[in-house]
Short mmCIF file of C-alpha atoms and ligand atoms in Angstrom, two decimals:
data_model
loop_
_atom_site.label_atom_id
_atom_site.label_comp_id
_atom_site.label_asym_id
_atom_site.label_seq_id
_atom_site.Cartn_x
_atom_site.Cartn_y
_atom_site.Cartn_z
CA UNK A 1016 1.87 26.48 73.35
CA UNK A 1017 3.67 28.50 70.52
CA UNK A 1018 0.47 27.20 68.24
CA UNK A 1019 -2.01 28.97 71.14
CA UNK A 1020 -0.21 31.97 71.15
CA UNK A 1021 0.05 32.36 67.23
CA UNK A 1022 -3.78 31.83 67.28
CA UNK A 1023 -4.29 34.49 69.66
CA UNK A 1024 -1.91 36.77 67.62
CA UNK A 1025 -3.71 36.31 64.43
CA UNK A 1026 -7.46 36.75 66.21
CA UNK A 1027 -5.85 40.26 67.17
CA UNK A 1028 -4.54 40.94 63.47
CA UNK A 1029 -3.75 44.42 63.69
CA UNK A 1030 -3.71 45.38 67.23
CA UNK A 1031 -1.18 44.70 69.58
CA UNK A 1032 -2.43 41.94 72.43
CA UNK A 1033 -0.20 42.88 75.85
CA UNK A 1034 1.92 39.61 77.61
CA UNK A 1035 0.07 39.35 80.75
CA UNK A 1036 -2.61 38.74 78.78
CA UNK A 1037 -1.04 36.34 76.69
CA UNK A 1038 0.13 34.49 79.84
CA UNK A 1039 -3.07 34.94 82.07
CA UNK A 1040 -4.89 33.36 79.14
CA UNK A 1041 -2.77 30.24 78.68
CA UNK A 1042 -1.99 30.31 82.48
CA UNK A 1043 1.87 30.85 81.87
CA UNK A 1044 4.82 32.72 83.06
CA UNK A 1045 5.48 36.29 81.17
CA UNK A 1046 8.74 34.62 80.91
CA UNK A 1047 7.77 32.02 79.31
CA UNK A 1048 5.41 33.68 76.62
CA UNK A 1049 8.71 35.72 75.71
CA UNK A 1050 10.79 32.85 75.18
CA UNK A 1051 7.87 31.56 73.12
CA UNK A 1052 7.94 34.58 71.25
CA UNK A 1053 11.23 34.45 70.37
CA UNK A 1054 11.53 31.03 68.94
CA UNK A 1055 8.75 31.92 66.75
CA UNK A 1056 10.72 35.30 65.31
CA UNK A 1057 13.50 32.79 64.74
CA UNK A 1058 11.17 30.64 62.35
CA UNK A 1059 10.36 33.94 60.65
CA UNK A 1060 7.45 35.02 62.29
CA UNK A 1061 7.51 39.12 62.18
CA UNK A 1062 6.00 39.73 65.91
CA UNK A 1063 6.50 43.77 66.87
CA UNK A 1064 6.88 43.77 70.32
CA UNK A 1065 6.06 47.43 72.08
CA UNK A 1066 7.41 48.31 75.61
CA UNK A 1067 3.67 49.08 76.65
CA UNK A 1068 1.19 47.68 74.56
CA UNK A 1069 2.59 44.01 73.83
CA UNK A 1070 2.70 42.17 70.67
CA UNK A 1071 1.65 42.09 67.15
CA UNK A 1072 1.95 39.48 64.37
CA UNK A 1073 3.08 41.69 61.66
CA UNK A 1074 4.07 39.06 58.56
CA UNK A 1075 3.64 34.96 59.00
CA UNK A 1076 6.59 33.14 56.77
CA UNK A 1077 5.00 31.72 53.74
CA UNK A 1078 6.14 27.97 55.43
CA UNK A 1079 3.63 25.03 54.67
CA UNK A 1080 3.93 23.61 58.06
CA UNK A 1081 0.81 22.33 59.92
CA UNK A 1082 0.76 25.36 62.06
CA UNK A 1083 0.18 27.41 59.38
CA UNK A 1084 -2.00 24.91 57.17
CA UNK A 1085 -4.42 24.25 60.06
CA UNK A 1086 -4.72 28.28 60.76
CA UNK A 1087 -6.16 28.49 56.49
CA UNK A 1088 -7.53 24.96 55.84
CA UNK A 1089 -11.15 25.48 54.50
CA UNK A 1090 -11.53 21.60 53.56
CA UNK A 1091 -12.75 19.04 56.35
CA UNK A 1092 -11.04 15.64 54.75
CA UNK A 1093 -7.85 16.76 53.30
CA UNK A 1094 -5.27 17.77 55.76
CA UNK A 1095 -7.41 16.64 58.03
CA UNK A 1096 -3.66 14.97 59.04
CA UNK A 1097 -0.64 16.45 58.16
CA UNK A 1098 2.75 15.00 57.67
CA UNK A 1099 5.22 17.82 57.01
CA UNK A 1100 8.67 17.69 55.83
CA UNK A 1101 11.36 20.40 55.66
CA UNK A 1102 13.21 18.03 53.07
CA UNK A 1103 11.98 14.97 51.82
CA UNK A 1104 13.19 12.17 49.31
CA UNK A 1105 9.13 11.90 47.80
CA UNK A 1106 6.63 13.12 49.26
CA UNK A 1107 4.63 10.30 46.92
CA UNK A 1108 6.67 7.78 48.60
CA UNK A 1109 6.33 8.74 51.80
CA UNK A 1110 2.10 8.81 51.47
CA UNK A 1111 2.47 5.61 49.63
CA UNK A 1112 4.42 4.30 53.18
CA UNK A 1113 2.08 5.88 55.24
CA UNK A 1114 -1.33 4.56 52.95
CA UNK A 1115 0.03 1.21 53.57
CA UNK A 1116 0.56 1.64 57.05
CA UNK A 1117 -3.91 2.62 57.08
CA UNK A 1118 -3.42 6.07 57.62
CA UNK A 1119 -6.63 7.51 56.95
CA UNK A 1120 -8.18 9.08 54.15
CA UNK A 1121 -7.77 12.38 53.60
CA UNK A 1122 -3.98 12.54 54.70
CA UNK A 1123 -1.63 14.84 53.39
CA UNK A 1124 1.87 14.78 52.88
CA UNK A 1125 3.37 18.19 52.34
CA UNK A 1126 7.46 19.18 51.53
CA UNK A 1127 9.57 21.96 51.59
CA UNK A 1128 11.77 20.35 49.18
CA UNK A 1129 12.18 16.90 47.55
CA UNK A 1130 16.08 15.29 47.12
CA UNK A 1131 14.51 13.03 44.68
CA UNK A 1132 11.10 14.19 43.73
CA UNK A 1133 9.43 11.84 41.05
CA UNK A 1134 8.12 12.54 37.77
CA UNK A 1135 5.83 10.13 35.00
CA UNK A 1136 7.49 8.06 32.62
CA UNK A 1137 10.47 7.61 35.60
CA UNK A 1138 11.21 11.01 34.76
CA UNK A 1139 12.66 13.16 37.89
CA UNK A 1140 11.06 16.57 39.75
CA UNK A 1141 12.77 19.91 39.82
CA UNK A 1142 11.22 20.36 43.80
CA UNK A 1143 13.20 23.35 44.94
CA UNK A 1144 12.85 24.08 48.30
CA UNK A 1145 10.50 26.83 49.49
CA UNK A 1146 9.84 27.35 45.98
CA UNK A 1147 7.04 24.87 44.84
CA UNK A 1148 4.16 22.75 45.99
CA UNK A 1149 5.68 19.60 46.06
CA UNK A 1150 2.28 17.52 47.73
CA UNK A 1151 0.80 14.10 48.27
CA UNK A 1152 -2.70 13.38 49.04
CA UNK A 1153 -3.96 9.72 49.94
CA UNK A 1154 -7.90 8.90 48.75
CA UNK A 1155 -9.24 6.08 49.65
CA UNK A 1156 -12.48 5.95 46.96
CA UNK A 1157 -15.06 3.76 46.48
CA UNK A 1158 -14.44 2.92 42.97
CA UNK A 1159 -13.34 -0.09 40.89
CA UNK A 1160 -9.60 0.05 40.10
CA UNK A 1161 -9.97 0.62 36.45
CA UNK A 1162 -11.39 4.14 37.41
CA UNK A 1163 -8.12 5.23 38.70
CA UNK A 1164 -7.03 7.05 35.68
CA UNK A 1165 -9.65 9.56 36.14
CA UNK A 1166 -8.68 10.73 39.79
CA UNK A 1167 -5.85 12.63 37.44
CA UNK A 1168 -7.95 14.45 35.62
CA UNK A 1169 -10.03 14.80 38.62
CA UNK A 1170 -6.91 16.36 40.41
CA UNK A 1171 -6.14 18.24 37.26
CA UNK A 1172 -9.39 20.23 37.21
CA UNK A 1173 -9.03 20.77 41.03
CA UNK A 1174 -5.51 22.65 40.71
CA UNK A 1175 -6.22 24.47 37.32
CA UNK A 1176 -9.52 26.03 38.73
CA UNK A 1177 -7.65 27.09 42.13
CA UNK A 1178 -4.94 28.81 39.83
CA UNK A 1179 -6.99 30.43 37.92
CA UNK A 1180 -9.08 31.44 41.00
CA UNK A 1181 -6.63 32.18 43.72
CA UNK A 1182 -3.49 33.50 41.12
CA UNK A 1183 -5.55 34.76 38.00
CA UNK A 1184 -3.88 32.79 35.59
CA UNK A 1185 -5.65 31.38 32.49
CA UNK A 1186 -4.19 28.03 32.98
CA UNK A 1187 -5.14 24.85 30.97
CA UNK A 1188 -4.41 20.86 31.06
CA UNK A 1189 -2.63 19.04 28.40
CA UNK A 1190 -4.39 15.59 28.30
CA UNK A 1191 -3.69 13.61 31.11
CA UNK A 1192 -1.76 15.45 33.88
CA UNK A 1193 -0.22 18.62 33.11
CA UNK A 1194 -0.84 22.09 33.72
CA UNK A 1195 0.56 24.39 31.02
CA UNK A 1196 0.50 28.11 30.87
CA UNK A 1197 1.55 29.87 27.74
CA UNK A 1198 2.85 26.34 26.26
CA UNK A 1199 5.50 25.75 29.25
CA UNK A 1200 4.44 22.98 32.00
CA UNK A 1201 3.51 24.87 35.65
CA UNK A 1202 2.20 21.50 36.79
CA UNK A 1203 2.74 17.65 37.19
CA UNK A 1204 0.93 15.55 38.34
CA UNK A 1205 2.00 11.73 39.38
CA UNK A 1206 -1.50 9.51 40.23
CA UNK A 1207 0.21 5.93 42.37
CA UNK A 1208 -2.56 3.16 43.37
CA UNK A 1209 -2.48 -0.19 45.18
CA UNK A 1210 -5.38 -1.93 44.96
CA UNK A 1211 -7.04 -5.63 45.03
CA UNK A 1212 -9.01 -7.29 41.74
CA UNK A 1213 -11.96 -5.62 42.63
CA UNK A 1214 -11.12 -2.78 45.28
CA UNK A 1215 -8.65 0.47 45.85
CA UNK A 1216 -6.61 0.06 48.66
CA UNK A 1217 -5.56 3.46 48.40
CA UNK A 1218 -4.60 6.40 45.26
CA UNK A 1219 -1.98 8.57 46.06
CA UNK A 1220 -2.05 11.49 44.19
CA UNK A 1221 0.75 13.82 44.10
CA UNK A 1222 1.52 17.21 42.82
CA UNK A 1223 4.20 19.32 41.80
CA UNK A 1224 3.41 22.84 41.39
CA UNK A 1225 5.55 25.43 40.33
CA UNK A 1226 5.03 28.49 42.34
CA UNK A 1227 7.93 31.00 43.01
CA UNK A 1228 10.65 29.65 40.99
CA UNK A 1229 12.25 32.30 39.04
CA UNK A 1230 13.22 31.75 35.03
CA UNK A 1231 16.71 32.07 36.04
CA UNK A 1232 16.47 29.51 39.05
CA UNK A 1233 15.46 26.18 36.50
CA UNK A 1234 18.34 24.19 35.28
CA UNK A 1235 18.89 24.11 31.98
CA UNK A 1236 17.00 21.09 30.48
CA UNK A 1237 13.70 22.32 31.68
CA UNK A 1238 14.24 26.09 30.62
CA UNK A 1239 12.37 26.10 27.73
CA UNK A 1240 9.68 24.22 29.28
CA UNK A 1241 9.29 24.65 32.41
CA UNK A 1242 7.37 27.60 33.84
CA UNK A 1243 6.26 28.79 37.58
CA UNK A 1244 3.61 31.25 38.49
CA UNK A 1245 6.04 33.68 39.40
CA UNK A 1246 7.56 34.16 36.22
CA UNK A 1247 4.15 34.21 34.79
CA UNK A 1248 2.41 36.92 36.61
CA UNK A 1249 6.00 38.71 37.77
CA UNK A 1250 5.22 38.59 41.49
CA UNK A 1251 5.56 35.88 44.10
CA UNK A 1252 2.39 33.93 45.34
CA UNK A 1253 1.44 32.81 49.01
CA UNK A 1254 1.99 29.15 48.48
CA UNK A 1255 0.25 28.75 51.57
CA UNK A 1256 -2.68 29.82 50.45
CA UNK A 1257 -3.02 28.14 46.92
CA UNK A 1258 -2.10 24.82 48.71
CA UNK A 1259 -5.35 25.26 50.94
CA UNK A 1260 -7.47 26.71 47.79
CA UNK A 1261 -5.95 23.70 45.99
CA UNK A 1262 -7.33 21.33 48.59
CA UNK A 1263 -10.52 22.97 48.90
CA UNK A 1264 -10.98 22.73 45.70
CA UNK A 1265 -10.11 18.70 45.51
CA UNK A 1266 -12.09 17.80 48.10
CA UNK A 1267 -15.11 19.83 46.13
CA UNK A 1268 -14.22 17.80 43.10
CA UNK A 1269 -13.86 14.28 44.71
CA UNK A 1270 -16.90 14.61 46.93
CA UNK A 1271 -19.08 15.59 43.33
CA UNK A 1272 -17.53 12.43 41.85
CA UNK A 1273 -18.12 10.26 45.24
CA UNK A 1274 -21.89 11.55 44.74
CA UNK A 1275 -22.51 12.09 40.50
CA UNK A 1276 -19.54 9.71 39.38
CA UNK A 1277 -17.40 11.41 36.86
CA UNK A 1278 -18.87 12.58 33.72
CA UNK A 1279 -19.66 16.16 35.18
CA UNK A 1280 -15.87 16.45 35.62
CA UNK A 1281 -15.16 14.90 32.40
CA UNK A 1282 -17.20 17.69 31.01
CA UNK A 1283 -15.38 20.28 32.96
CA UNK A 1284 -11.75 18.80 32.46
CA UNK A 1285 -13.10 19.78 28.55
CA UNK A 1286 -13.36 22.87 28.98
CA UNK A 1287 -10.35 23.47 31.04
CA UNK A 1288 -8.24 21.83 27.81
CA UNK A 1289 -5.43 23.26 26.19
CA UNK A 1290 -5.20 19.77 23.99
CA UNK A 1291 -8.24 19.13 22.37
CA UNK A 1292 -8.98 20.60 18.93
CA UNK A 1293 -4.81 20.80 18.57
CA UNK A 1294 -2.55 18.76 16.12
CA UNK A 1295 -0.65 16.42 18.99
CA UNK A 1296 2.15 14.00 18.50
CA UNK A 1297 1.08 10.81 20.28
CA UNK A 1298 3.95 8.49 21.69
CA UNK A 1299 2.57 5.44 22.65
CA UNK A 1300 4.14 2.58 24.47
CA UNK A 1301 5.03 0.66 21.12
CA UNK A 1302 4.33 3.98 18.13
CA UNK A 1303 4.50 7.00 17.49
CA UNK A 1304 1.87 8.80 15.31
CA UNK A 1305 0.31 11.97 14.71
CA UNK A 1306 -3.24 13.57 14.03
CA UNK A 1307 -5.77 15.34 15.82
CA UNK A 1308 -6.62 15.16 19.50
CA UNK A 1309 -10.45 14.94 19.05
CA UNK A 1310 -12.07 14.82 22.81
CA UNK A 1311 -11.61 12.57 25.85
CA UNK A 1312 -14.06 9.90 26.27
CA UNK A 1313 -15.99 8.49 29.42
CA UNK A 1314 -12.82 6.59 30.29
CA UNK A 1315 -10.34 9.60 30.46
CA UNK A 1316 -8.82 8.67 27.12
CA UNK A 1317 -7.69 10.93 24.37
CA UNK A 1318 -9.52 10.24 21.23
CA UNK A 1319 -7.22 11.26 18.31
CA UNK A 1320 -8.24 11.28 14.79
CA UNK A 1321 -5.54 10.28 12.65
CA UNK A 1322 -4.78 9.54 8.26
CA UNK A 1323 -5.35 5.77 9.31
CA UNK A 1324 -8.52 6.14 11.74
CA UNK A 1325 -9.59 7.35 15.16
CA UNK A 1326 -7.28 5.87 17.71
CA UNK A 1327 -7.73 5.95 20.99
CA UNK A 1328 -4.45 7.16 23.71
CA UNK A 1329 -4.66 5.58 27.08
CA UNK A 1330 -1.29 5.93 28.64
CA UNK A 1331 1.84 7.95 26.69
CA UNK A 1332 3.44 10.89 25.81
CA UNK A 1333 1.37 13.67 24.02
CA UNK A 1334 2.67 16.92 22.63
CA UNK A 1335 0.75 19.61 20.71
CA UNK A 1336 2.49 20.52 17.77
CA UNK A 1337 3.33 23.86 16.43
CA UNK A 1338 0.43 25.50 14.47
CA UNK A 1339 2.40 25.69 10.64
CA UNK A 1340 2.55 29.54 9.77
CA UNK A 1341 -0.44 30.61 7.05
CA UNK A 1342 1.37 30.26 3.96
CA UNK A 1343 0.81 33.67 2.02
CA UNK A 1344 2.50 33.28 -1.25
C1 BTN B 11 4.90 14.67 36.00
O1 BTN B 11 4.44 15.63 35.38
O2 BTN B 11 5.74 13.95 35.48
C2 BTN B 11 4.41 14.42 37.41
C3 BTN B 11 5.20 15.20 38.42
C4 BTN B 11 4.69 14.98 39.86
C5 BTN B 11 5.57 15.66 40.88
C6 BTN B 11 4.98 15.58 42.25
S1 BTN B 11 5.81 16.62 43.41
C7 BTN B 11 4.96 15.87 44.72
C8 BTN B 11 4.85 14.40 44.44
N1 BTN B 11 6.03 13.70 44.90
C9 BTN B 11 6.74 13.19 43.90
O3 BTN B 11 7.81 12.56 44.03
N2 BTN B 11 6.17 13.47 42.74
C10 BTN B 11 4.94 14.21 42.91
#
């Protein structure tokens, strides 16, 4: 009921829509369409409500619940179900529970905040709640599991191009998963897959974005590297909103892949690169070396040109090094 009323509220944006009309239209007491109306000013709905006129949604509460994600979604597969969390422990875990379980493709797992949000390399999540992003989407694709590795960067393109789309912000990816801006990480993302010799069961992708977390508000470890779009651009962001551009923008990039397979997003993830062309520090599962990072080849891996040789990164840490100051004297 409270979902048929908000719809009604927001197809009368602006104008005030009277309760008998409200209730003659969902064939309910005046009574209870205020009582409705109530509980949804307690969940931080601003509804004005005038003695003669009626009511009017004023301000929704930037909340990534379904309610509101169904009232923006623009994409037809993701979100197409929604499993929402005020707090979560991952919401990676929680799609990997529910992939298992053969929820369909296309499902999205969406939190408030994460107690024990999950990182690469077992590292942790800063997941802050009301603050971030923190979101799990479960594919289903029709590739061979040695593909896998590409969904990342395929998920990497999706969220830097809504970014830079929906917030302005000339965001790049340092090769595999990470969204920098300015040199400080505003992205992670964490790719999980269970699959059979020959077949995906199911990828879980998930992402952590960054979104209105202020400088002050990240602990200390990740100060110097950690960045949100609020502190970039200086104002907060409708998170509602980038999560549906995000997902728009995912299911535009996974459909293209579905049909053309991925070099055309290869190509794009290029362009979209804050890592190739930059001295990197590669730390591999057994080395550490240095050199150049090169381009990324039709696997998804980093081709770095080092003293010794080309060598080719497929899973590990990379950092871009420091451009050395010209030396004038
Ligand atoms: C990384 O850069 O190390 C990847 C971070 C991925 C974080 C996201 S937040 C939503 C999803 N749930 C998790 O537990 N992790 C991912």
């Amino acid at each position: 009921m409270r979902t048929q009323i908000l719809q009604l509220l927001r197809t009368h944006s602006g104008q005030y829509i009277s309760g008998e009309e409200l209730s003659r239209m969902l064939a309910v007491s005046r009574t209870a369409i205020w009582k409705h109306i109530q509980s949804l000013k307690n969940e931080g709905y601003a509804i004005e409500a005038h003695p003669r006129l009626g009511y009017s949604l004023r301000q929704a509460p930037d909340l990534l619940s379904p309610k509101e994600i169904k009232a923006c979604l623009e994409s037809q597969l993701l979100g197409s179900h929604i499993h929402y969390f005020t707090d979560v422990g991952s919401t990676n875990n929680e799609a990997k529970k529910l992939a298992a379980e053969g929820c369909p493709e296309g499902t999205i797992v969406v939190a408030e905040a994460q107690t024990i949000g999950r990182g690469r390399l077992s590292r942790g999540w800063f997941s802050p709640h009301g603050k971030g992003i923190w979101l799990s989407v479960v594919l289903r694709p029709p590739f061979q599991p040695q593909q896998a590795p590409k969904c990342t960067l395929m998920a990497a393109v999706a969220v830097t191009k809504a970014i830079r789309n929906f917030c302005d912000l000339p965001c790049g990816i340092k090769w595999p998963n990470d969204i920098l801006y300015d040199g400080k990480k505003l992205v992670g993302i964490l790719t999980e897959m269970n699959a059979e010799m020959d077949a995906i069961n199911y990828i879980v992708i998930g992402m952590g974005i960054n979104v209105n977390i202020t400088a002050d508000e990240f602990p200390p470890e990740l100060a110097e590297i950690g960045t949100s779009i609020l502190a970039a651009k200086g104002h907060p962001v409708s998170r509602l909103h980038l999560l549906c551009r995000i997902l728009t923008e995912l299911e535009q990039v996974y459909q293209q892949v579905v049909r053309e397979g991925f070099a055309p997003i290869l190509e794009e993830w290029k362009t979209l690169s804050v890592t190739l062309g930059q001295a990197v520090n590669v730390i591999g599962p057994d080395e550490q070396y240095s050199g150049t990072a090169i381009t990324i080849d039709e696997d998804g891996a980093l081709l770095v040109e080092t003293d010794t040789g080309l060598r080719k990164v497929i899973a590990g840490d990379v950092s871009i090094r420091p451009r050395q100051p010209a030396n004038n004297s």
